[in-house]
mmCIF file of C-alpha atoms in Angstrom:
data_model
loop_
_atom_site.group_PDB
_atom_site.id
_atom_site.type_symbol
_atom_site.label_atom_id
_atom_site.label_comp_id
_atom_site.label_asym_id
_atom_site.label_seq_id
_atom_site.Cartn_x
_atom_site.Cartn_y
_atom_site.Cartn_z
ATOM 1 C CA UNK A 29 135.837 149.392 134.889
ATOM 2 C CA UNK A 30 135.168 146.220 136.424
ATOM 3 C CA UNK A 31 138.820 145.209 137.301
ATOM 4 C CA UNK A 32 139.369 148.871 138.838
ATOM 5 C CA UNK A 33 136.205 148.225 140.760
ATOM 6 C CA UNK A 34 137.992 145.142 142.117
ATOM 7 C CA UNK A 35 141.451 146.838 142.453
ATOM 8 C CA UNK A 36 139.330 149.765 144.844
ATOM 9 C CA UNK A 37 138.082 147.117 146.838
ATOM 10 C CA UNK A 38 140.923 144.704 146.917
ATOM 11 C CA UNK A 39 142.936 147.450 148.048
ATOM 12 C CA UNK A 40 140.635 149.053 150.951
ATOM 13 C CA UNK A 41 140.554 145.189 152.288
ATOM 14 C CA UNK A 42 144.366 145.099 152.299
ATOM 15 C CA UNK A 43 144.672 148.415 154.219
ATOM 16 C CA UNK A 44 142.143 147.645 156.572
ATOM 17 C CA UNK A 45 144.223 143.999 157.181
ATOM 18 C CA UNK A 46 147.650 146.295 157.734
ATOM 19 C CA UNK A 47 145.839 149.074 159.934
ATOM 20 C CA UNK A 48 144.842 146.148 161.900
ATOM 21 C CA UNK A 49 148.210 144.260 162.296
ATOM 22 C CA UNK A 50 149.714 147.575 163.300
ATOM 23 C CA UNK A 51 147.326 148.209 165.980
ATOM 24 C CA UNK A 52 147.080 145.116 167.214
ATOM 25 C CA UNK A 53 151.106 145.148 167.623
ATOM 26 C CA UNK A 54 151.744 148.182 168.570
ATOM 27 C CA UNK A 55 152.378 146.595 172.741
ATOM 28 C CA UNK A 56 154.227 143.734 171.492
ATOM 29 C CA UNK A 57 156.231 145.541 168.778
ATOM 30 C CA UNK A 58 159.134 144.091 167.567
ATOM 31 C CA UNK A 59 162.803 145.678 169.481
ATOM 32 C CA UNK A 60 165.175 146.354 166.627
ATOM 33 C CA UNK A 61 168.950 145.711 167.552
ATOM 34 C CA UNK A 62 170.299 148.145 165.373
ATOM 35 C CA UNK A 63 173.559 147.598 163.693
ATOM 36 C CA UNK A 64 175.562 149.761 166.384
ATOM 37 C CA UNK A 65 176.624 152.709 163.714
ATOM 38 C CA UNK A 66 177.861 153.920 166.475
ATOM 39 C CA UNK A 67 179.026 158.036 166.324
ATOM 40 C CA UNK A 68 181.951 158.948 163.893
ATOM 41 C CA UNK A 69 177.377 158.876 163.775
ATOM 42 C CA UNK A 70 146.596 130.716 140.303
ATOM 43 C CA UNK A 71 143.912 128.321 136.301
ATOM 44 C CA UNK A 72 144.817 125.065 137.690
ATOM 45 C CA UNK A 73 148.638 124.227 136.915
ATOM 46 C CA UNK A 74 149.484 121.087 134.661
ATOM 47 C CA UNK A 75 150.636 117.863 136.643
ATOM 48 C CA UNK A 76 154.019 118.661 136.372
ATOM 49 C CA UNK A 77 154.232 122.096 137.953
ATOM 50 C CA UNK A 78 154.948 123.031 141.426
ATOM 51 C CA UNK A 79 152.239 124.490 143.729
ATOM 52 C CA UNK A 80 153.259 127.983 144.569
ATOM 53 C CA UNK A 81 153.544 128.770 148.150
ATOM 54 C CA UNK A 82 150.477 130.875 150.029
ATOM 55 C CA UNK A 83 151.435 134.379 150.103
ATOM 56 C CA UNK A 84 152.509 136.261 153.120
ATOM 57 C CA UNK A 85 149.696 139.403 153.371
ATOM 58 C CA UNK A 86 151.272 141.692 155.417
ATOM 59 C CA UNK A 87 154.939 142.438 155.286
ATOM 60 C CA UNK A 88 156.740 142.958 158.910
ATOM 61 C CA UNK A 89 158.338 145.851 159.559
ATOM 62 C CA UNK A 90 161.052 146.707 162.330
ATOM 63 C CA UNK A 91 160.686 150.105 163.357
ATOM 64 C CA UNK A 92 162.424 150.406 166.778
ATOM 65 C CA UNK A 93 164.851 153.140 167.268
ATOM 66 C CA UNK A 94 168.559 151.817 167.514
ATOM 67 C CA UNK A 95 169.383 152.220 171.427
ATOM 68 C CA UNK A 96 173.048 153.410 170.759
ATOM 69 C CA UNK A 97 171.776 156.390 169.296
ATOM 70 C CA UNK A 98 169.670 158.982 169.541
ATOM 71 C CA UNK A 99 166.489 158.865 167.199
ATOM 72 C CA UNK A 100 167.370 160.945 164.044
ATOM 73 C CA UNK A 101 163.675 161.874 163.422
ATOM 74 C CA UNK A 102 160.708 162.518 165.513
ATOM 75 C CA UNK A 103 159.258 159.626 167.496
ATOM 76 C CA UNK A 104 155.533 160.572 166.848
ATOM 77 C CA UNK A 105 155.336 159.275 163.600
ATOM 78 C CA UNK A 106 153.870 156.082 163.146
ATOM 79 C CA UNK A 107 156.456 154.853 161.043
ATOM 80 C CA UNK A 108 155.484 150.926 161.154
ATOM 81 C CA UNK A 109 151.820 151.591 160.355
ATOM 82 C CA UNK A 110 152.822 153.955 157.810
ATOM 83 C CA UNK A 111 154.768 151.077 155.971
ATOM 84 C CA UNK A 112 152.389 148.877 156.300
ATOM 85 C CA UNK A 113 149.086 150.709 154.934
ATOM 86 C CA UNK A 114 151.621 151.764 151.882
ATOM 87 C CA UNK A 115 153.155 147.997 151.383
ATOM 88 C CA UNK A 116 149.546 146.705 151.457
ATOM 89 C CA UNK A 117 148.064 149.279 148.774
ATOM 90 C CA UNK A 118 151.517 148.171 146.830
ATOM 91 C CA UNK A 119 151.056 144.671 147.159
ATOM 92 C CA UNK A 120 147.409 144.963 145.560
ATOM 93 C CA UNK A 121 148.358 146.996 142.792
ATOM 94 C CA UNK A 122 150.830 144.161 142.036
ATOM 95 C CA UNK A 123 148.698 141.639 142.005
ATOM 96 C CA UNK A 124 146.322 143.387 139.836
ATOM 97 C CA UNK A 125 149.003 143.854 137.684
ATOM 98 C CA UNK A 126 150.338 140.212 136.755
ATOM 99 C CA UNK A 127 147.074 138.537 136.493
ATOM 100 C CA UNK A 128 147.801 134.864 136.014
ATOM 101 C CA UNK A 129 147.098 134.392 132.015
ATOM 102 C CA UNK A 130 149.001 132.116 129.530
ATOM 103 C CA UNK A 131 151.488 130.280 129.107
ATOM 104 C CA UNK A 132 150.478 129.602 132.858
ATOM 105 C CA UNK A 133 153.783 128.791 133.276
ATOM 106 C CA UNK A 134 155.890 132.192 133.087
ATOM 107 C CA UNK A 135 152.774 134.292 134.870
ATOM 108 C CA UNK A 136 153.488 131.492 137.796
ATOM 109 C CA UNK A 137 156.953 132.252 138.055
ATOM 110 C CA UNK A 138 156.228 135.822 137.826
ATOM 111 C CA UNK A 139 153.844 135.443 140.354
ATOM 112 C CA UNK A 140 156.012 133.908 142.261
ATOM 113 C CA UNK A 141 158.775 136.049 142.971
ATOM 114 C CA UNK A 142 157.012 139.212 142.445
ATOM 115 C CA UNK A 143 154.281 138.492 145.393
ATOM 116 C CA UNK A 144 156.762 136.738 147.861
ATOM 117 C CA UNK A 145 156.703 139.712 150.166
ATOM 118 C CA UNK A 146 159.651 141.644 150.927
ATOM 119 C CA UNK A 147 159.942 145.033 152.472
ATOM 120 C CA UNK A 148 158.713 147.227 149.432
ATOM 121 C CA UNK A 149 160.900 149.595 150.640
ATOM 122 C CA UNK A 150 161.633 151.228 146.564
ATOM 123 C CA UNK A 151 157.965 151.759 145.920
ATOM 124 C CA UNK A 152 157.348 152.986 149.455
ATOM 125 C CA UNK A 153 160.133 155.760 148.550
ATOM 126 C CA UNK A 154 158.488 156.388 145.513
ATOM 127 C CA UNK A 155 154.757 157.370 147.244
ATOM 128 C CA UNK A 156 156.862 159.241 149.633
ATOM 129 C CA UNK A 157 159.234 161.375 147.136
ATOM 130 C CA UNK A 158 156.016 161.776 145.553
ATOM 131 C CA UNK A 159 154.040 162.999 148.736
ATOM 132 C CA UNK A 160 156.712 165.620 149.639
ATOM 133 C CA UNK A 161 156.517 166.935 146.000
ATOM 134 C CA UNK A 162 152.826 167.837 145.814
ATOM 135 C CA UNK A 163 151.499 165.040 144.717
ATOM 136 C CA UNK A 164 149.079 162.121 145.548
ATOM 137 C CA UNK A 165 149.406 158.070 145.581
ATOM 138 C CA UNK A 166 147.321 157.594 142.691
ATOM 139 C CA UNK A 167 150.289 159.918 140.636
ATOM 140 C CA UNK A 168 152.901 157.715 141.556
ATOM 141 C CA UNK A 169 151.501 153.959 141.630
ATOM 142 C CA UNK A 170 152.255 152.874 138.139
ATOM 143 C CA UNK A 171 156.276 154.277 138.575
ATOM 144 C CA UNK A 172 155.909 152.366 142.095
ATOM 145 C CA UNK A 173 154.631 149.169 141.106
ATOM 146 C CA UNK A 174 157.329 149.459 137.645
ATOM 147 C CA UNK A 175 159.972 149.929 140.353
ATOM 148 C CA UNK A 176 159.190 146.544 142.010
ATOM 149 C CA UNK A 177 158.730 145.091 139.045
ATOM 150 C CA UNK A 178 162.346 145.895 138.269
ATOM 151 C CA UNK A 179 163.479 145.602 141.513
ATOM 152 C CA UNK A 180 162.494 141.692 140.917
ATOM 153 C CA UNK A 181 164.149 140.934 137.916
ATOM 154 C CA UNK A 182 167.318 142.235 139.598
ATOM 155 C CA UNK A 183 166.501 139.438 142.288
ATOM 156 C CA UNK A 184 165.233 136.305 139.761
ATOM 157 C CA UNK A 185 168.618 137.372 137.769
ATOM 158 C CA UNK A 186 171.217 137.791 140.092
ATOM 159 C CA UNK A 187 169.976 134.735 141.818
ATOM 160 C CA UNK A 188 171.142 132.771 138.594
ATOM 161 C CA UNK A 189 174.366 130.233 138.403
ATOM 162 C CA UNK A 190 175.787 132.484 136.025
ATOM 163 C CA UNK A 191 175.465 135.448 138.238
ATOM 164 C CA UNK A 192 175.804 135.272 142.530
ATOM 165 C CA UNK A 193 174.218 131.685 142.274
ATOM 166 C CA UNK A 194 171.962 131.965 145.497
ATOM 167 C CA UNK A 195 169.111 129.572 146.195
ATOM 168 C CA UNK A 196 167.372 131.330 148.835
ATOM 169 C CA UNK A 197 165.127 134.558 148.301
ATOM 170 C CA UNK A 198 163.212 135.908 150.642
ATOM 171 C CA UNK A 199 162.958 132.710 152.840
ATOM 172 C CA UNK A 200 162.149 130.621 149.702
ATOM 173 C CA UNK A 201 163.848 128.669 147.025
ATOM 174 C CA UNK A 202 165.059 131.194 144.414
ATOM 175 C CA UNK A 203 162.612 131.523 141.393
ATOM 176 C CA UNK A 204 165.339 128.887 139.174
ATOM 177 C CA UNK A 205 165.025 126.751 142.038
ATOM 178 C CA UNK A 206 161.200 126.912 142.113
ATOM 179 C CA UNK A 207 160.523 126.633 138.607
ATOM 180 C CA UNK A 208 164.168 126.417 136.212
ATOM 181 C CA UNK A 209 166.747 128.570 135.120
ATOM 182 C CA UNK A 210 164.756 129.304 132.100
ATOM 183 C CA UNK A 211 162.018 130.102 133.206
ATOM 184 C CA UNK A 212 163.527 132.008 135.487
ATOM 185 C CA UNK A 213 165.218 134.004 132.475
ATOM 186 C CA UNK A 214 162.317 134.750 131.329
ATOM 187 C CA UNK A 215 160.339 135.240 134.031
ATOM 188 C CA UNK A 216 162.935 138.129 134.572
ATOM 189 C CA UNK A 217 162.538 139.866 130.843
ATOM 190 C CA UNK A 218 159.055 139.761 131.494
ATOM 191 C CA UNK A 219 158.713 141.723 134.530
ATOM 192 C CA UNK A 220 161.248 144.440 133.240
ATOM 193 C CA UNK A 221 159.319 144.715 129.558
ATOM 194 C CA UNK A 222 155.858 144.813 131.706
ATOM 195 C CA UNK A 223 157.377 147.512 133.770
ATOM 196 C CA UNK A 224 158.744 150.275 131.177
ATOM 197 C CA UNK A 225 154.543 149.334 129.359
ATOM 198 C CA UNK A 226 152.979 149.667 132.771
ATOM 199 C CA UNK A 227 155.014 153.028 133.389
ATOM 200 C CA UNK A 228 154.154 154.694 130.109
ATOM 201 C CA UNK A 229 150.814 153.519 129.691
ATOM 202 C CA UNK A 230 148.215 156.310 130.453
ATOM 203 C CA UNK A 231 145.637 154.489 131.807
ATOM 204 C CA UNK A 232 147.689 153.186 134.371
ATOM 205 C CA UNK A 233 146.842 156.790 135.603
ATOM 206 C CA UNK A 234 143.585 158.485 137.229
ATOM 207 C CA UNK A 235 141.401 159.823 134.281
ATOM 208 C CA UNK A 236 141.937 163.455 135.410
ATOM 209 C CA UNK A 237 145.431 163.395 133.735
ATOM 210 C CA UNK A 238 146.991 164.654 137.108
ATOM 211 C CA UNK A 239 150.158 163.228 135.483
ATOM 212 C CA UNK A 240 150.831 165.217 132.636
ATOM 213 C CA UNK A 241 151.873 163.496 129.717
ATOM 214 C CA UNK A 242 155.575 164.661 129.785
ATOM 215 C CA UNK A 243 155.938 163.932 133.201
ATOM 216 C CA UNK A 244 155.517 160.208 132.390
ATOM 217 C CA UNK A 245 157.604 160.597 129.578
ATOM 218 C CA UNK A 246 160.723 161.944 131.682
ATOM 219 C CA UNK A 247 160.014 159.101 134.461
ATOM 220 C CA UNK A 248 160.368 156.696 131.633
ATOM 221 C CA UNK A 249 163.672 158.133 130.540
ATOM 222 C CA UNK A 250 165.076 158.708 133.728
ATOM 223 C CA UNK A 251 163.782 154.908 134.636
ATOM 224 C CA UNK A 252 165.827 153.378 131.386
ATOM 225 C CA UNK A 253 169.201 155.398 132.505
ATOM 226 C CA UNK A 254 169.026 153.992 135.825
ATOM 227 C CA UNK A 255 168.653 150.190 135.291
ATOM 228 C CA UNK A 256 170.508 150.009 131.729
ATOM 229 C CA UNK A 257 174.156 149.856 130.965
ATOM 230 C CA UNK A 258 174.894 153.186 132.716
ATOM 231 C CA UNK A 259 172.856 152.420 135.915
ATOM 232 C CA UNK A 260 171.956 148.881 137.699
ATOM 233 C CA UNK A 261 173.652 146.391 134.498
ATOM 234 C CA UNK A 262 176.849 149.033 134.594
ATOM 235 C CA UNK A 263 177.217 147.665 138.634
ATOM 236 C CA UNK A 264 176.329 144.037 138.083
ATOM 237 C CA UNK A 265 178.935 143.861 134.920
ATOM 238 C CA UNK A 266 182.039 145.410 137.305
ATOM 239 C CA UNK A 267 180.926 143.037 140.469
ATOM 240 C CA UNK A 268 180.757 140.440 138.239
ATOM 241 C CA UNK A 269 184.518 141.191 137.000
ATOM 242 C CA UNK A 270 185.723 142.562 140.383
ATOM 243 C CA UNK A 271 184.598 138.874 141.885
ATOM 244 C CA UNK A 272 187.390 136.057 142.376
ATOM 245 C CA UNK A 273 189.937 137.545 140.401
ATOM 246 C CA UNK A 274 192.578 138.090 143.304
ATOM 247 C CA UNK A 275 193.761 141.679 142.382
ATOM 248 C CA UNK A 276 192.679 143.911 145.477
ATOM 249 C CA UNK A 277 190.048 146.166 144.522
ATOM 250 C CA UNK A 278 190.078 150.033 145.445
ATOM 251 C CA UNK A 279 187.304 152.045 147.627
ATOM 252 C CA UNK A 280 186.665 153.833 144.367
ATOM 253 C CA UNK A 281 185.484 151.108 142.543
ATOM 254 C CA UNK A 282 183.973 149.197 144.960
ATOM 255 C CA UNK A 283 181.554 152.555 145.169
ATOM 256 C CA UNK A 284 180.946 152.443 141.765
ATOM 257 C CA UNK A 285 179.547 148.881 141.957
ATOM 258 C CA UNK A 286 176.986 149.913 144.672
ATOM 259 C CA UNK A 287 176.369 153.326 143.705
ATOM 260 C CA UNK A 288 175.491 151.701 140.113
ATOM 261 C CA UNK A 289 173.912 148.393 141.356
ATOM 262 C CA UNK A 290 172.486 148.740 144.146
ATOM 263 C CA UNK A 291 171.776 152.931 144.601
ATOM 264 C CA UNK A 292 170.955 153.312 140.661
ATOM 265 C CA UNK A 293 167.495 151.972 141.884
ATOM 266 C CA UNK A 294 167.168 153.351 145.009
ATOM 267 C CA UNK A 295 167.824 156.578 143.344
ATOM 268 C CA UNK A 296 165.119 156.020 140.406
ATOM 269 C CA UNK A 297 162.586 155.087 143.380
ATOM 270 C CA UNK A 298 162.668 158.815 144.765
ATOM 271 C CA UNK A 299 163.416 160.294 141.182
ATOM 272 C CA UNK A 300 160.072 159.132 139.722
ATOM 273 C CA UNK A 301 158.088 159.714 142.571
ATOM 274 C CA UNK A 302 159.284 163.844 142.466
ATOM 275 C CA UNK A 303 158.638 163.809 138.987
ATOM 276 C CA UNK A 304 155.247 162.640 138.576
ATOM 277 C CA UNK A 305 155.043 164.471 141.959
ATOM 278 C CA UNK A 306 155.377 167.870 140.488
ATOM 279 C CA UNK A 307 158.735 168.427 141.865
ATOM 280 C CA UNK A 308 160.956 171.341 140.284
ATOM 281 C CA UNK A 309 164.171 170.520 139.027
ATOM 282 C CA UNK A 310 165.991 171.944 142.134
ATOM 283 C CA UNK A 311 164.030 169.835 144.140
ATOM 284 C CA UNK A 312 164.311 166.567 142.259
ATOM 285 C CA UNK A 313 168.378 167.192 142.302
ATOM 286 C CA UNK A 314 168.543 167.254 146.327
ATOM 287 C CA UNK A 315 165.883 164.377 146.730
ATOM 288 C CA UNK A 316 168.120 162.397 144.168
ATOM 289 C CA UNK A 317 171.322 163.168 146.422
ATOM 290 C CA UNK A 318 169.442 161.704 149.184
ATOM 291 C CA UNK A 319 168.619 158.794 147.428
ATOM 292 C CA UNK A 320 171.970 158.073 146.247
ATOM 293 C CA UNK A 321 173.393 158.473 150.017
ATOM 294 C CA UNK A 322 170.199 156.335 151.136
ATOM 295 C CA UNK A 323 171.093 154.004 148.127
ATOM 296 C CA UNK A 324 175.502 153.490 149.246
ATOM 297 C CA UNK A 325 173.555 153.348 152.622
ATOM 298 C CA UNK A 326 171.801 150.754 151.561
ATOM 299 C CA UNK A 327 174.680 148.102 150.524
ATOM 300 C CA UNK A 328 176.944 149.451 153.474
ATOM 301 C CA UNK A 329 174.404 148.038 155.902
ATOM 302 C CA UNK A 330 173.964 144.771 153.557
ATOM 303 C CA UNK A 331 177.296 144.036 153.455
ATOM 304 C CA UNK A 332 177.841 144.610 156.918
ATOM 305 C CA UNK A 333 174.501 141.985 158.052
ATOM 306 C CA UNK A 334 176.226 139.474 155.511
ATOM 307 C CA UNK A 335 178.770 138.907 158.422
ATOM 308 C CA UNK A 336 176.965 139.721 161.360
ATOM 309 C CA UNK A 337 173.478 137.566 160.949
ATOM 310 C CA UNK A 338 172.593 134.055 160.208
ATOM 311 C CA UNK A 339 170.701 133.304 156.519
ATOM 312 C CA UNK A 340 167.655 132.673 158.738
ATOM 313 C CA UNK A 341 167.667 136.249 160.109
ATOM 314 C CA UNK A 342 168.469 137.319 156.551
ATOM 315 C CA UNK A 343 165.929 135.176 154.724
ATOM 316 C CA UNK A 344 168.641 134.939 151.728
ATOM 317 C CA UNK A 345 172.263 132.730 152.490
ATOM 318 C CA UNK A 346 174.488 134.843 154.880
ATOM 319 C CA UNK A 347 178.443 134.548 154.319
ATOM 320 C CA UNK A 348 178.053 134.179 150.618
ATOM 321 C CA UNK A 349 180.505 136.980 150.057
ATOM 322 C CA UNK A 350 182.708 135.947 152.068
ATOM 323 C CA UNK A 351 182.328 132.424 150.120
ATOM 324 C CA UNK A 352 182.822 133.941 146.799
ATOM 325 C CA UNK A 353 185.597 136.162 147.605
ATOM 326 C CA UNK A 354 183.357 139.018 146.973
ATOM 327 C CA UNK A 355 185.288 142.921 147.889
ATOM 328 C CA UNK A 356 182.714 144.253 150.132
ATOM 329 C CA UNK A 357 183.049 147.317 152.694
ATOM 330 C CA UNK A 358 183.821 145.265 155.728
ATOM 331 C CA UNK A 359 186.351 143.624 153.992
ATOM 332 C CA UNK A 360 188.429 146.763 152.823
ATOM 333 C CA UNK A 361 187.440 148.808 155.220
ATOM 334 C CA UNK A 362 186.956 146.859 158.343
ATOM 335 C CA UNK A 363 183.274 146.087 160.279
ATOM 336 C CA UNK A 364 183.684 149.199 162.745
ATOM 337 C CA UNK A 365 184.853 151.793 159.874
ATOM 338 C CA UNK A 366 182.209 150.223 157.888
ATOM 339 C CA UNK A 367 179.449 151.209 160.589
ATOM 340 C CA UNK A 368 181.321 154.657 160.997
ATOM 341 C CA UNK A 369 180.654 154.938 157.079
ATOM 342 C CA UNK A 370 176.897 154.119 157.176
ATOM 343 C CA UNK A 371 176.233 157.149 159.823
ATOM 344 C CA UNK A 372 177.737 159.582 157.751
ATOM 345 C CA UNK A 373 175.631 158.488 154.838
ATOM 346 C CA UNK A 374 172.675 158.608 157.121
ATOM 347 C CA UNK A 375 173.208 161.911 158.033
ATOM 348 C CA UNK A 376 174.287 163.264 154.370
ATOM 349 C CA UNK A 377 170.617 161.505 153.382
ATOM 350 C CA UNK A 378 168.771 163.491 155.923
ATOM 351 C CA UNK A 379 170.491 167.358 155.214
ATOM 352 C CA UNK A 380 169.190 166.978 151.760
ATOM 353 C CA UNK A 381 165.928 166.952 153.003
ATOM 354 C CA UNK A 382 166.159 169.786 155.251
ATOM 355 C CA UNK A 383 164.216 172.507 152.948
ATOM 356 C CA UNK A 384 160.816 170.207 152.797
ATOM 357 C CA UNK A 385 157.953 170.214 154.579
ATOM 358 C CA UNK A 386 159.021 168.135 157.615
ATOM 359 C CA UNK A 387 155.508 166.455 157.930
ATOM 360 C CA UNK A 388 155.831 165.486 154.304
ATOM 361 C CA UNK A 389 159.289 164.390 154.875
ATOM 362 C CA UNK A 390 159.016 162.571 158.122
ATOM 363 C CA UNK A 391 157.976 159.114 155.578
ATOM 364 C CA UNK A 392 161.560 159.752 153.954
ATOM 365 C CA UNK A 393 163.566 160.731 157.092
ATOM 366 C CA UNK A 394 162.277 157.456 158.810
ATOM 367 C CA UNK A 395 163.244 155.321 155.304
ATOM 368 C CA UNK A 396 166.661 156.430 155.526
ATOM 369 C CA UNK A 397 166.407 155.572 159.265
ATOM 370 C CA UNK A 398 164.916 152.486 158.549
ATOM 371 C CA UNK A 399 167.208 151.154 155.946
ATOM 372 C CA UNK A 400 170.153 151.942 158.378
ATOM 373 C CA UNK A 401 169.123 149.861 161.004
ATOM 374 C CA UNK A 402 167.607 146.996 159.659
ATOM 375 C CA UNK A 403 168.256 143.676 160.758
ATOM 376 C CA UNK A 404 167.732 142.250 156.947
#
């Protein structure tokens, strides 16, 4: 009782700090130079361990519509202090959930890479897909915060020598590079066993079982397909085998990598949050085709800011692709097809969401929005 006491009022704190910053900003906001898709449309640490960086509290958020377009969605949503009031409430429930604890060591590293900001953007889709289902935050925290969880591993992992071999994550050395490549290993398996226990535990959820028992069971399942050998692994293994190896590599495939590891999670983001949301079957089949388009949308746009901005802009090392000889969708398809590509994903992501509630749906139309024109 005491530590959901704390929780309550560590997370009213952090919303009041983000309702704050996006009042406070809202003359000086940021201008977003959209990628043109132009139309075709903490216990004290031993000596030898390596003080942790402070924390960034509230996440920034570029939310100005792209000037070669016209906005997709209605301008009278508050998109950035939407995102931030949701990224704060995140944040605290992540905290809360790694509590530093021993061996120090692997909770640090945890710590580490699961607190270092970032955009939050999967379990922001999450409270949304759950919002425009029925259903409240409370329902859909635990799938959101297993998301990120997740979402992190991916990171620490694919960060490794043995996998894209990047030393830079969001604006800080990589977790191997903060701690080693051990602990980074394991700092990884942690944070994926803790979220498939966080998910299915029931007291992760309010005491008025709200979430039914086999909703949680089906958001487990359908969490497990997504990042295991048919989802998120299934598109690391074939990028891993498609990089370096000089034999061209077709559009087809090159979908399959990103529809597997980069959408597979993207997707599971909105799935979970229908399903503990409520959502009918119907509905949780046209929210997932969003979220795959949204997902493809996703790596287009990555892909295409791995050329076009500096690893300062990025906050991760820009050109690595190139470096590695890495098939991306500027490469086989060219930068302006590529940018031709993302708008008709945008546009596929937004019909699917043209039988909900468009108050409900504004939070998803402006995601899909969002991750199109984001600068990284």
């Amino acid at each position: 009782m005491a530590s959901l006491m704390n929780l309550h009022i560590c997370c009213n704190a952090a919303v009041s700090r983000a309702q704050h910053s996006s009042a406070s900003s809202a003359a000086g906001r940021p201008v977003l130079l959209a990628v043109p898709f132009g139309r075709p449309t903490a216990t004290s640490a031993a000596p030898h361990r390596r003080r942790v960086p402070p924390l960034p509290h509230v996440m920034e958020v570029e939310t100005s519509p792209a000037p070669a377009l016209e906005p997709a969605v209605s301008t009278d949503f508050d998109f950035r202090g939407y995102m931030l009031e949701k990224a704060a409430v995140v944040n605290c429930a992540l905290d809360a959930a790694v509590p530093l604890a021993h061996p120090d060591r692997i909770h640090e590293a945890m710590r580490y890479s699961l607190l270092a900001g970032g955009k939050r953007v999967r379990p922001v889709l999450c409270l949304a897909a759950c919002e425009v289902a029925g259903g409240a935050d409370a329902w859909a925290m635990p799938a959101a915060v297993s998301l990120e969880m997740i979402h992190t591993m991916s990171l620490i992992h694919d960060d490794l020598p043995c996998m894209d071999d990047d030393d830079l994550r969001r604006g800080r050395p990589s977790c191997h590079r903060a701690f080693d490549e051990a602990t980074a290993v394991l700092a990884g398996d942690a944070l994926l066993a803790l979220a498939f226990g966080h998910l299915a535990n029931p007291a992760s959820y309010p005491t008025d079982r709200s979430v039914p028992p086999d909703r949680i069971v089906r958001a487990v399942g359908e969490l497990s397909r997504c990042v295991g050998s048919e989802g998120l692994v299934a598109g690391q293994v074939a990028d891993l085998e498609a990089t370096g190896v000089g034999a061209p590599v077709t559009l087809d495939h090159l979908e399959f990598i990103h529809l597997h590891k980069t959408a597979a999670l993207l997707e599971a983001s909105v799935v979970l949050g229908a399903i503990v949301g409520g959502a009918s079957d119907d509905q949780i089949e046209r929210l997932r085709k969003y979220a795959r388009s949204i997902g493809l949308l996703f790596q287009v746009v990555d892909d295409i800011l791995d050329v076009t901005k500096s690893s300062e802009e990025l906050g991760k090392t820009a050109g690595k692709d190139l470096a590695s000889d890495k098939t991306t969708y500027p490469k086989l398809l060219g930068l302006d097809e590529s940018k031709e590509f993302a708008d008709k994903l945008l546009k596929a992501a937004t019909e699917q969401l043209a039988g909900f509630d468009p108050i409900k749906a504004a939070p998803l139309l402006h995601l899909a929005n969002y991750i199109a024109y984001r600068q990284k």
